Coordinates of C-alpha atoms in Angstrom, one line a residue:
Chain M
X1 CA 54.5 2.3 15.6
X2 CA 57.4 0.8 13.8
X3 CA 57.6 3.7 11.3
X4 CA 57.3 6.2 14.2
X5 CA 60.4 4.7 15.8
X6 CA 62.3 4.6 12.5
X7 CA 61.5 8.2 11.9
X8 CA 62.6 9.2 15.4
X9 CA 65.9 7.5 14.9
X10 CA 66.5 9.2 11.6
X11 CA 65.4 12.7 12.2
X12 CA 66.8 13.4 15.7
X13 CA 70.1 11.7 16.1
X14 CA 69.4 9.6 19.3
X15 CA 71.7 10.3 22.2
X16 CA 71.6 6.8 23.5
X17 CA 71.0 4.4 20.6
X18 CA 72.0 1.3 22.6
X19 CA 69.6 2.2 25.5
X20 CA 66.8 2.9 23.0
X21 CA 67.3 -0.4 21.2
X22 CA 67.5 -2.3 24.5
X23 CA 64.2 -0.8 25.7
X24 CA 62.6 -1.6 22.4
X25 CA 63.8 -5.2 22.6
X26 CA 62.7 -5.5 26.3
X27 CA 59.3 -4.2 25.5
X28 CA 59.0 -6.8 22.8
X29 CA 59.9 -9.6 25.3
X30 CA 57.4 -8.3 27.8
X31 CA 54.6 -8.3 25.2
X32 CA 55.6 -11.8 24.1
X33 CA 55.5 -13.1 27.6
X34 CA 52.1 -11.5 28.2
X35 CA 50.8 -13.1 24.9
X36 CA 52.1 -16.5 26.0
X37 CA 50.4 -16.2 29.4
X38 CA 47.1 -15.3 27.7
X39 CA 47.6 -18.2 25.3
X40 CA 48.1 -20.7 28.1
X41 CA 45.3 -19.3 30.1
X42 CA 43.0 -19.4 27.1
X43 CA 44.0 -23.0 26.2
X44 CA 43.3 -24.3 29.7
X45 CA 40.0 -22.4 30.1
X46 CA 38.7 -23.4 26.7
X47 CA 38.9 -27.0 28.0
X48 CA 36.0 -29.0 26.7
X49 CA 34.2 -29.9 29.9
X50 CA 34.9 -28.3 33.2
X51 CA 38.2 -27.6 35.1
X52 CA 36.5 -28.7 38.3
X53 CA 34.9 -31.9 36.9
X54 CA 38.2 -32.8 35.3
X55 CA 40.2 -32.4 38.6
X56 CA 37.8 -34.6 40.5
X57 CA 37.7 -37.3 37.9
X58 CA 35.3 -40.1 38.9
X59 CA 34.4 -38.5 42.3
X60 CA 32.5 -35.7 40.5
X61 CA 29.2 -35.4 42.3
X62 CA 27.3 -32.1 41.6
X63 CA 28.0 -30.9 45.2
X64 CA 31.7 -31.7 45.1
X65 CA 32.0 -29.9 41.7
X66 CA 30.2 -26.8 43.2
X67 CA 32.5 -26.7 46.2
X68 CA 35.7 -27.1 44.0
X69 CA 34.4 -24.4 41.7
X70 CA 34.2 -22.1 44.6
X71 CA 37.5 -22.9 46.1
X72 CA 39.3 -22.6 42.8
X73 CA 37.5 -19.3 42.1
X74 CA 35.9 -20.7 39.0
X75 CA 32.6 -19.0 39.7
X76 CA 34.3 -15.6 39.1
X77 CA 34.3 -14.0 35.6
X78 CA 37.1 -14.9 33.2
X79 CA 39.0 -11.6 33.4
X80 CA 39.1 -11.6 37.2
X81 CA 40.4 -15.2 37.1
X82 CA 43.1 -14.3 34.7
X83 CA 44.2 -11.3 36.8
X84 CA 44.2 -13.4 40.0
X85 CA 46.2 -16.1 38.3
X86 CA 48.8 -13.6 37.1
X87 CA 48.9 -12.0 40.6
X88 CA 49.6 -15.4 42.2
X89 CA 52.3 -16.1 39.7
X90 CA 54.1 -12.9 40.4
X91 CA 54.1 -14.0 44.0
X92 CA 55.7 -17.2 42.9
X93 CA 52.6 -19.3 43.6
X94 CA 51.7 -21.7 40.9
X95 CA 48.9 -23.4 42.8
X96 CA 48.6 -27.0 43.9
X97 CA 49.3 -30.1 41.8
X98 CA 46.2 -32.2 41.2
X99 CA 48.1 -35.4 41.4
X100 CA 50.2 -34.8 44.5
X101 CA 48.3 -31.9 46.2
X102 CA 51.7 -30.3 46.8
X103 CA 52.6 -26.8 45.8
X104 CA 53.9 -26.8 42.2
X105 CA 56.5 -24.0 42.9
X106 CA 58.3 -26.3 45.4
X107 CA 59.1 -28.8 42.7
X108 CA 59.6 -26.3 39.9
X109 CA 62.6 -24.3 41.2
X110 CA 64.6 -27.3 42.0
X111 CA 63.9 -29.0 38.7
X112 CA 64.5 -25.8 36.7
X113 CA 68.0 -25.6 38.0
X114 CA 68.6 -29.3 37.0
X115 CA 67.3 -28.6 33.5
X116 CA 69.5 -25.5 33.1
X117 CA 72.5 -27.4 34.2
X118 CA 71.8 -30.0 31.6
X119 CA 71.2 -27.5 28.8
X120 CA 74.2 -25.3 29.8
X121 CA 76.7 -28.1 30.0
X122 CA 75.5 -29.5 26.6
X123 CA 75.9 -26.0 25.1
X124 CA 79.4 -25.6 26.5
X125 CA 80.4 -28.9 25.0
X126 CA 78.7 -28.5 21.6
X127 CA 79.4 -24.8 20.8
X128 CA 83.2 -25.0 20.5
X129 CA 83.0 -28.3 18.5
X130 CA 80.4 -26.7 16.2
X131 CA 82.6 -23.6 15.7
X132 CA 85.8 -25.7 15.0
X133 CA 83.8 -27.9 12.6
X134 CA 82.3 -24.9 10.9
X135 CA 85.7 -23.3 10.5
X136 CA 87.1 -26.5 9.0
X137 CA 84.2 -26.8 6.6
X138 CA 84.6 -23.1 5.5
X139 CA 88.3 -23.6 5.1
X140 CA 87.7 -26.4 2.7
X141 CA 84.5 -25.0 1.2
X142 CA 82.8 -27.3 -1.4
X143 CA 85.7 -29.8 -1.1
X144 CA 85.7 -33.2 0.5
X145 CA 85.9 -32.2 4.2
X146 CA 83.1 -29.7 3.8
X147 CA 80.9 -32.3 2.0
X148 CA 81.6 -34.9 4.7
X149 CA 80.7 -32.5 7.5
X150 CA 77.5 -31.4 5.7
X151 CA 76.5 -35.1 5.1
X152 CA 77.3 -36.1 8.7
X153 CA 75.3 -33.2 10.2
X154 CA 72.4 -34.1 7.9
X155 CA 72.5 -37.6 9.2
X156 CA 72.7 -36.6 12.9
X157 CA 69.9 -34.2 12.2
X158 CA 67.7 -37.1 11.1
X159 CA 68.3 -39.2 14.3
X160 CA 65.7 -39.0 17.0
X161 CA 67.2 -38.1 20.4
X162 CA 66.3 -41.5 21.9
X163 CA 68.4 -43.4 19.3
X164 CA 71.4 -41.2 20.2
X165 CA 70.7 -41.8 23.9
X166 CA 70.3 -45.6 23.6
X167 CA 73.4 -45.9 21.4
X168 CA 75.4 -44.1 24.1
X169 CA 73.9 -46.3 26.8
X170 CA 74.9 -49.3 24.8
X171 CA 78.5 -48.1 24.5
X172 CA 79.2 -46.2 27.7
X173 CA 77.1 -48.1 30.2
X174 CA 77.1 -51.7 28.9
X175 CA 80.5 -51.9 27.3
X176 CA 82.8 -49.3 28.9
X177 CA 80.9 -48.9 32.2
X178 CA 81.9 -45.3 32.8
X179 CA 78.4 -43.9 33.3
X180 CA 75.2 -44.8 35.2
X181 CA 71.6 -45.2 34.0
X182 CA 69.1 -43.9 34.9
X183 CA 70.5 -40.5 35.6
X184 CA 69.0 -39.9 39.0
X185 CA 70.3 -36.7 40.8
X186 CA 69.6 -36.0 44.4
X187 CA 70.9 -33.6 47.1
X188 CA 74.1 -34.5 48.9
X189 CA 75.3 -36.7 46.0
X190 CA 79.1 -37.1 45.8
X191 CA 80.7 -35.2 42.9
X192 CA 82.0 -38.3 41.0
X193 CA 78.5 -39.9 41.2
X194 CA 76.9 -36.7 40.0
X195 CA 79.2 -36.4 37.1
X196 CA 78.8 -40.0 36.1
X197 CA 75.0 -39.5 36.2
X198 CA 75.2 -36.3 34.2
X199 CA 77.6 -37.7 31.5
X200 CA 75.0 -39.5 29.4
X201 CA 72.2 -36.9 29.2
X202 CA 74.7 -34.1 28.6
X203 CA 76.6 -36.0 25.9
X204 CA 73.3 -37.0 24.2
X205 CA 72.0 -33.5 24.2
X206 CA 75.3 -32.1 22.9
X207 CA 75.3 -34.6 20.0
X208 CA 71.7 -33.9 19.2
X209 CA 72.1 -30.1 18.9
X210 CA 75.6 -30.4 17.3
X211 CA 74.1 -31.1 13.9
X212 CA 72.1 -28.0 13.6
X213 CA 74.8 -25.9 15.3
X214 CA 77.3 -27.1 12.7
X215 CA 75.0 -26.1 9.9
X216 CA 74.4 -22.6 11.4
X217 CA 78.1 -22.2 12.3
X218 CA 79.1 -23.0 8.7
X219 CA 76.9 -20.5 7.2
X220 CA 77.6 -17.8 9.8
X221 CA 81.4 -18.2 9.4
X222 CA 81.1 -18.3 5.6
X223 CA 79.7 -14.8 5.8
X224 CA 82.8 -13.6 7.7
X225 CA 85.5 -15.3 5.8
X226 CA 84.2 -14.3 2.4
X227 CA 84.3 -10.5 3.2
X228 CA 86.6 -8.2 1.2
X229 CA 88.6 -7.2 4.3
X230 CA 89.5 -10.8 5.0
X231 CA 90.7 -11.1 1.4
X232 CA 92.8 -8.0 1.9
X233 CA 94.3 -9.3 5.1
X234 CA 95.3 -12.5 3.3
X235 CA 96.6 -10.7 0.2
X236 CA 98.8 -8.4 2.2
X237 CA 100.5 -11.5 3.6
X238 CA 99.5 -11.3 7.3
X239 CA 100.3 -14.4 9.2
X240 CA 97.2 -16.7 9.4
X241 CA 97.0 -16.6 13.3
X242 CA 97.0 -12.8 13.2
X243 CA 94.3 -12.8 10.6
X244 CA 92.2 -15.1 12.8
X245 CA 92.8 -13.2 16.0
X246 CA 92.8 -9.5 14.9
X247 CA 90.4 -9.7 11.9
X248 CA 88.2 -12.7 12.0
X249 CA 87.6 -13.3 15.7
X250 CA 86.1 -9.8 16.6
X251 CA 83.8 -10.0 13.6
X252 CA 82.8 -13.6 14.4
X253 CA 81.2 -12.7 17.7
X254 CA 77.9 -11.9 16.2
X255 CA 77.8 -15.0 14.0
X256 CA 78.7 -17.1 17.1
X257 CA 75.8 -15.5 18.9
X258 CA 73.6 -16.2 15.9
X259 CA 74.6 -19.9 16.2
X260 CA 73.5 -19.9 19.8
X261 CA 70.3 -18.0 19.2
X262 CA 69.3 -20.4 16.4
X263 CA 69.8 -23.4 18.6
X264 CA 68.1 -22.3 21.8
X265 CA 64.8 -24.0 20.8
X266 CA 66.7 -27.2 19.9
X267 CA 68.5 -27.1 23.3
X268 CA 65.3 -26.7 25.3
X269 CA 63.2 -29.2 23.4
X270 CA 66.1 -31.6 23.2
X271 CA 66.6 -31.3 27.0
X272 CA 62.9 -32.1 27.6
X273 CA 63.1 -35.4 25.6
X274 CA 66.4 -36.4 27.1
X275 CA 65.2 -35.9 30.6
X276 CA 62.4 -38.4 29.8
X277 CA 64.9 -40.9 28.3
X278 CA 67.3 -40.8 31.2
X279 CA 64.7 -40.3 34.0
X280 CA 66.6 -37.0 34.8
X281 CA 64.7 -34.9 37.3
X282 CA 64.2 -31.7 35.3
X283 CA 61.2 -29.6 34.3
X284 CA 60.8 -31.5 31.0
X285 CA 60.2 -34.8 32.7
X286 CA 57.9 -33.1 35.2
X287 CA 55.9 -31.6 32.4
X288 CA 55.6 -34.8 30.3
X289 CA 54.5 -36.8 33.4
X290 CA 51.9 -34.0 34.2
X291 CA 50.5 -34.2 30.6
X292 CA 50.2 -38.0 30.9
X293 CA 48.0 -37.7 34.0
X294 CA 46.5 -34.4 32.9
X295 CA 47.7 -32.5 36.0
X296 CA 46.7 -29.1 34.5
X297 CA 48.3 -26.7 37.1
X298 CA 51.7 -28.4 36.6
X299 CA 51.3 -28.3 32.8
X300 CA 50.4 -24.6 33.0
X301 CA 53.3 -23.8 35.3
X302 CA 55.9 -25.8 33.3
X303 CA 54.6 -24.3 30.0
X304 CA 54.9 -20.8 31.3
X305 CA 58.3 -21.4 32.8
X306 CA 59.7 -23.0 29.6
X307 CA 58.3 -20.1 27.5
X308 CA 59.7 -17.5 29.9
X309 CA 63.2 -19.1 30.0
X310 CA 63.2 -19.4 26.2
X311 CA 62.1 -15.8 25.7
X312 CA 64.5 -14.4 28.2
X313 CA 67.5 -16.4 26.8
X314 CA 66.6 -15.1 23.4
X315 CA 66.5 -11.6 24.8
X316 CA 69.9 -12.0 26.4
X317 CA 71.5 -13.3 23.2
X318 CA 69.9 -10.4 21.2
X319 CA 71.3 -7.9 23.7
X320 CA 74.8 -9.4 23.5
X321 CA 74.5 -9.3 19.7
X322 CA 73.5 -5.6 19.8
X323 CA 76.5 -4.9 22.0
X324 CA 78.8 -6.7 19.6
X325 CA 77.4 -5.3 16.4
X326 CA 76.5 -1.6 16.2
X327 CA 74.4 -2.1 13.1
X328 CA 71.8 -4.0 15.0
X329 CA 71.2 -1.1 17.3
X330 CA 68.9 0.6 14.9
X331 CA 65.6 -1.2 14.6
X332 CA 64.5 -1.2 11.0
Chain S
X1 CA 82.3 -34.1 -7.7
X2 CA 79.5 -31.9 -6.6
X3 CA 76.9 -33.4 -9.0
X4 CA 78.1 -36.9 -8.1
X5 CA 77.6 -36.4 -4.4
X6 CA 74.1 -34.9 -4.8
X7 CA 72.9 -37.4 -7.3
X8 CA 74.2 -40.4 -5.3
X9 CA 72.5 -39.0 -2.1
X10 CA 69.3 -38.2 -4.0
X11 CA 69.1 -41.7 -5.5
X12 CA 69.8 -43.3 -2.1
X13 CA 67.1 -41.2 -0.6
X14 CA 64.5 -42.0 -3.3
X15 CA 65.4 -45.8 -3.1
X16 CA 64.9 -45.9 0.7
X17 CA 61.7 -43.9 0.6
X18 CA 60.2 -46.1 -2.1
X19 CA 61.2 -49.2 -0.1
X20 CA 59.5 -48.0 3.1
X21 CA 56.4 -46.9 1.3
X22 CA 56.2 -50.2 -0.6
X23 CA 56.7 -52.2 2.7
X24 CA 54.0 -50.3 4.5
X25 CA 51.5 -50.7 1.6
X26 CA 52.3 -54.4 1.2
X27 CA 52.5 -55.0 5.0
X28 CA 49.5 -57.4 5.3
X29 CA 51.0 -59.7 2.6
X30 CA 54.6 -59.6 3.6
X31 CA 54.2 -59.8 7.4
X32 CA 55.0 -63.4 8.5
X33 CA 52.8 -63.1 11.7
X34 CA 49.8 -61.2 13.1
X35 CA 51.4 -58.1 14.6
X36 CA 49.2 -58.3 17.7
X37 CA 49.5 -62.1 18.2
X38 CA 52.0 -63.5 20.7
X39 CA 54.1 -66.0 18.7
X40 CA 57.1 -66.9 20.9
X41 CA 59.1 -66.2 24.0
X42 CA 59.8 -62.5 24.9
X43 CA 62.9 -60.7 23.5
X44 CA 64.2 -63.5 21.4
X45 CA 67.2 -62.7 19.2
X46 CA 67.1 -62.7 15.4
X47 CA 66.3 -66.2 14.0
X48 CA 64.8 -67.8 10.9
X49 CA 61.4 -68.0 12.5
X50 CA 61.5 -64.3 13.7
X51 CA 63.7 -62.3 11.4
X52 CA 64.2 -59.4 13.9
X53 CA 63.4 -61.5 17.0
X54 CA 60.4 -60.9 19.3
X55 CA 59.3 -57.9 21.4
X56 CA 58.5 -57.4 25.1
X57 CA 55.4 -59.5 24.9
X58 CA 56.8 -62.2 22.5
X59 CA 55.2 -60.7 19.3
X60 CA 57.1 -60.9 16.0
X61 CA 59.1 -57.7 15.8
X62 CA 59.4 -57.6 12.0
X63 CA 55.6 -57.9 11.6
X64 CA 55.2 -55.1 14.2
X65 CA 57.6 -52.9 12.4
X66 CA 55.6 -53.4 9.2
X67 CA 52.3 -52.4 10.8
X68 CA 54.1 -49.5 12.6
X69 CA 55.4 -48.3 9.3
X70 CA 51.8 -47.8 8.0
X71 CA 51.0 -45.6 11.1
X72 CA 54.1 -43.6 11.0
X73 CA 54.0 -42.9 7.3
X74 CA 50.3 -42.2 7.1
X75 CA 50.3 -39.9 10.1
X76 CA 53.3 -37.9 8.9
X77 CA 51.9 -37.7 5.4
X78 CA 48.5 -36.4 6.5
X79 CA 50.1 -33.9 9.0
X80 CA 52.6 -32.5 6.5
X81 CA 49.9 -32.1 3.8
X82 CA 47.5 -30.4 6.1
X83 CA 50.3 -28.1 7.5
X84 CA 51.5 -27.1 4.0
X85 CA 48.0 -26.5 2.7
X86 CA 46.9 -24.5 5.8
X87 CA 50.1 -22.5 6.0
X88 CA 50.1 -21.6 2.3
X89 CA 46.4 -20.7 2.2
X90 CA 46.6 -18.5 5.2
X91 CA 49.8 -16.7 4.2
X92 CA 48.5 -16.1 0.7
X93 CA 45.3 -14.8 2.1
X94 CA 47.2 -12.5 4.5
X95 CA 49.4 -11.0 1.8
X96 CA 46.6 -10.6 -0.9
X97 CA 44.0 -9.2 1.4
X98 CA 46.3 -7.2 3.6
X99 CA 45.0 -4.8 6.3
X100 CA 43.7 -6.1 9.6
X101 CA 43.6 -9.8 8.3
X102 CA 47.3 -9.6 7.6
X103 CA 48.1 -8.0 10.9
X104 CA 46.1 -10.4 13.0
X105 CA 47.4 -13.5 11.2
X106 CA 51.0 -12.4 11.3
X107 CA 51.1 -11.4 14.9
X108 CA 49.4 -14.6 15.9
X109 CA 52.0 -16.5 13.9
X110 CA 54.8 -14.5 15.5
X111 CA 53.4 -15.5 18.9
X112 CA 53.3 -19.2 18.1
X113 CA 56.7 -19.2 16.5
X114 CA 58.2 -17.5 19.5
X115 CA 57.7 -20.7 21.5
X116 CA 59.5 -24.1 21.0
X117 CA 57.0 -26.4 19.2
X118 CA 57.1 -29.2 21.7
X119 CA 55.9 -26.9 24.5
X120 CA 52.9 -25.8 22.4
X121 CA 52.2 -29.5 21.6
X122 CA 52.3 -30.6 25.2
X123 CA 50.0 -27.8 26.5
X124 CA 47.5 -28.6 23.7
X125 CA 47.7 -32.3 24.3
X126 CA 47.1 -31.8 28.0
X127 CA 43.8 -30.0 27.6
X128 CA 42.4 -31.6 24.4
X129 CA 40.8 -35.0 24.3
X130 CA 43.3 -37.8 23.7
X131 CA 42.4 -38.9 20.1
X132 CA 44.3 -39.4 16.9
X133 CA 42.5 -36.5 15.3
X134 CA 43.6 -34.2 18.1
X135 CA 47.2 -35.3 17.5
X136 CA 47.0 -34.7 13.8
X137 CA 45.4 -31.2 14.1
X138 CA 47.8 -30.0 16.8
X139 CA 50.9 -31.2 14.9
X140 CA 49.5 -29.8 11.6
X141 CA 48.8 -26.4 13.2
X142 CA 52.4 -26.3 14.6
X143 CA 53.8 -27.1 11.2
X144 CA 51.5 -24.6 9.5
X145 CA 53.2 -21.7 11.4
X146 CA 56.5 -22.5 9.7
X147 CA 54.9 -22.8 6.3
X148 CA 53.1 -19.5 6.9
X149 CA 56.4 -17.7 7.4
X150 CA 57.8 -19.1 4.1
X151 CA 54.5 -18.6 2.2
X152 CA 54.3 -15.0 3.5
X153 CA 57.8 -14.1 2.3
X154 CA 57.2 -15.8 -1.1
X155 CA 53.8 -14.1 -1.6
X156 CA 55.2 -10.7 -0.6
X157 CA 58.0 -11.0 -3.2
X158 CA 55.6 -12.2 -5.9
X159 CA 53.1 -9.4 -5.1
X160 CA 55.7 -6.9 -6.0
X161 CA 56.5 -8.4 -9.4
X162 CA 55.6 -6.8 -12.8
X163 CA 53.4 -9.8 -13.9
X164 CA 51.2 -9.4 -10.8
X165 CA 50.9 -5.7 -11.6
X166 CA 50.1 -6.6 -15.2
X167 CA 47.4 -9.1 -14.1
X168 CA 45.9 -6.5 -11.9
X169 CA 45.8 -3.9 -14.7
X170 CA 44.3 -6.5 -17.0
X171 CA 41.4 -6.6 -14.7
X172 CA 41.9 -10.1 -13.5
X173 CA 40.0 -11.1 -10.3
X174 CA 41.5 -11.4 -6.9
X175 CA 41.1 -15.2 -6.8
X176 CA 42.6 -15.6 -10.4
X177 CA 45.7 -13.6 -9.4
X178 CA 46.3 -15.7 -6.3
X179 CA 45.5 -19.1 -7.9
X180 CA 46.9 -18.7 -11.4
X181 CA 49.8 -16.2 -10.8
X182 CA 51.0 -16.5 -7.2
X183 CA 50.6 -20.2 -6.6
X184 CA 52.4 -21.6 -9.7
X185 CA 55.4 -19.2 -9.1
X186 CA 55.8 -20.4 -5.5
X187 CA 55.3 -24.1 -6.1
X188 CA 58.9 -25.3 -5.9
X189 CA 59.9 -23.7 -2.6
X190 CA 56.6 -24.9 -1.2
X191 CA 57.2 -28.4 -2.4
X192 CA 60.6 -28.4 -0.7
X193 CA 59.0 -27.1 2.5
X194 CA 56.4 -29.9 2.3
X195 CA 59.3 -32.4 2.2
X196 CA 60.8 -30.8 5.3
X197 CA 57.4 -30.8 7.0
X198 CA 57.2 -34.5 6.2
X199 CA 60.5 -35.4 7.8
X200 CA 59.9 -33.1 10.7
X201 CA 56.4 -34.8 11.2
X202 CA 58.0 -38.2 11.3
X203 CA 60.4 -37.2 14.0
X204 CA 57.7 -35.3 16.0
X205 CA 55.1 -38.0 16.0
X206 CA 57.7 -40.7 16.8
X207 CA 59.0 -38.6 19.7
X208 CA 55.5 -38.0 21.1
X209 CA 54.7 -41.7 20.8
X210 CA 58.0 -42.5 22.5
X211 CA 57.2 -40.3 25.5
X212 CA 53.7 -41.9 25.6
X213 CA 51.7 -38.9 24.4
X214 CA 51.4 -39.8 20.7
X215 CA 49.5 -42.7 19.1
X216 CA 47.9 -44.7 21.9
X217 CA 48.0 -48.4 22.5
X218 CA 47.0 -51.0 21.3
X219 CA 48.0 -49.2 18.0
X220 CA 51.8 -48.8 17.8
X221 CA 53.8 -46.7 15.4
X222 CA 57.6 -46.9 15.4
X223 CA 58.0 -44.5 18.3
X224 CA 55.6 -46.5 20.4
X225 CA 57.5 -49.7 19.6
X226 CA 60.7 -48.1 20.8
X227 CA 58.9 -47.2 24.0
X228 CA 57.6 -50.8 24.5
X229 CA 61.0 -52.3 24.2
X230 CA 63.2 -49.6 25.8
X231 CA 63.6 -51.5 29.1
X232 CA 65.4 -54.3 27.2
X233 CA 68.4 -52.1 26.4
X234 CA 69.9 -52.5 29.8
X235 CA 69.8 -56.3 29.4
X236 CA 71.5 -56.0 26.1
X237 CA 68.3 -56.7 24.1
X238 CA 68.4 -54.7 20.9
X239 CA 64.6 -54.8 20.1
X240 CA 64.3 -51.1 20.7
X241 CA 67.0 -50.3 18.2
X242 CA 65.2 -51.6 15.1
X243 CA 62.3 -49.2 15.1
X244 CA 64.6 -46.4 16.1
X245 CA 66.9 -47.1 13.2
X246 CA 63.9 -47.4 10.9
X247 CA 62.8 -43.9 11.9
X248 CA 66.3 -42.6 11.3
X249 CA 66.6 -44.2 7.9
X250 CA 63.2 -42.9 6.8
X251 CA 64.0 -39.3 7.9
X252 CA 67.5 -39.5 6.3
X253 CA 65.9 -40.6 3.1
X254 CA 63.4 -37.7 3.1
X255 CA 66.1 -35.2 4.1
X256 CA 68.4 -36.3 1.3
X257 CA 65.7 -35.8 -1.2
X258 CA 64.7 -32.4 0.1
X259 CA 68.4 -31.4 0.2
X260 CA 68.8 -32.4 -3.5
X261 CA 65.6 -30.5 -4.4
X262 CA 66.6 -27.3 -2.6
X263 CA 70.1 -27.5 -4.1
X264 CA 68.6 -27.7 -7.5
X265 CA 66.3 -24.8 -6.8
X266 CA 69.4 -22.8 -5.6
X267 CA 71.1 -23.6 -8.9
X268 CA 68.1 -22.4 -10.9
X269 CA 68.0 -19.2 -9.0
X270 CA 71.7 -18.6 -9.5
X271 CA 71.4 -19.0 -13.3

């Protein structure tokens, strides 16, 4: 299939290369999502023991198991069950939580928004710092500032999120008193309260992802500043600001997108852990609680939502990169 | 300047790692108390009787850290070795056999690598029985996907070399070419990857134990000791910080060593 597309691109000059590339990339994302749904469905249905028996726990009499099996549709063949499950999900119905007997979707939407706030704010904080740090490192490449930045990011990379979080609690809550712990968020909260609750988790996540971001920013920017045309711009005596603005910045868009793309996984995983540390009501905390009590419908839903968010964000970044860099529009 | 920096950091890393390994091996002889025995008031500060104070139940924290070191180090070691072996084996198999085997293994690997590792781990831990062997197998499988990607690219490069062609023309068997030609030529990058797997496993297992899904009580690795003592932080008790700092120092040590190794590899390649 790959070679077919490549041949198509080469022989008949495509009229809409961007549209073609976007469709190609969209298809890939759809296939991935489908694969993930299969994977999660398979994992849950390969459960040693029975879904029904597991949901009942100690109250599992044969009659109760039979009636649960029927109400959950477990007596139907596997393929039918998968299709029914997918159909429900497309309707926005993730089933009932075993623990609370409440619909999962009611909790999920709310918490997803909270999680995205956390990850988004942390990214907004960390990305500019990482880029500035990366620029600084590249400007003094292989000299002391660069070595210090590299060493510091290696050290931060080695810290578990909870150590960063607890150090911040120690400083900001116990000594300075600017923030609150735990970071409970609820509707109708006043803005200053909300900000003070968000400060710790956002700052922790930003620091946790900063290390890896610095590393990727450094190598991405290195590839821009070491190009011949940057050399030319410098040699013909252009003012540094003009070089930065007219020559480096437009070409740095795709490295910057690369930095974001390479750190999406870190942001999402980091957010999950940090929600647990700060008792922040996001999807990550929901999922971890559900795994602890083996609330399978919630685990399934959270896993699927996290995977979907991750795949869609990756898709978005790739699309932006294609728009910024024409070379990427031709799939190899 | 450059060599100074890298050698100082490599020596620091090696020193710390040896210290931790020694402490965990000698734990039963160095530990001043039984790690499971209550030996004082709860959350006591540092003192001559309790070097790092006591934990949330009044157990000696230093003794607990020593016994936790054994768990953290041995789990991370086993997981990283299994991940590296499985990833290498499968990737070399895929490249040398080719065809449908390669297609299936690689697509499956793409699927797993398209998801953040913690999510895969959580789904797997939710449905599988809660035992230490589950934990090891799940984390090793996740690590193996990364090793597979590296092994795949190494093996594909090596397959295209003249000496592989020569071995094939000389009539050497399939197994001989993989074991005697491919493996030795990929050993250093794979060694560096094993080191990275080791430090990643330390962080992963500690994080899982911290959120209560890793090693189960009464056994307690460093992540679990942080979890036991985390409520003390709000009262200004620093018991949770010691295991957290121990984890960080261990990971820093391994990362410094890996960094030095891969820089050396880079230099060799440049020459």
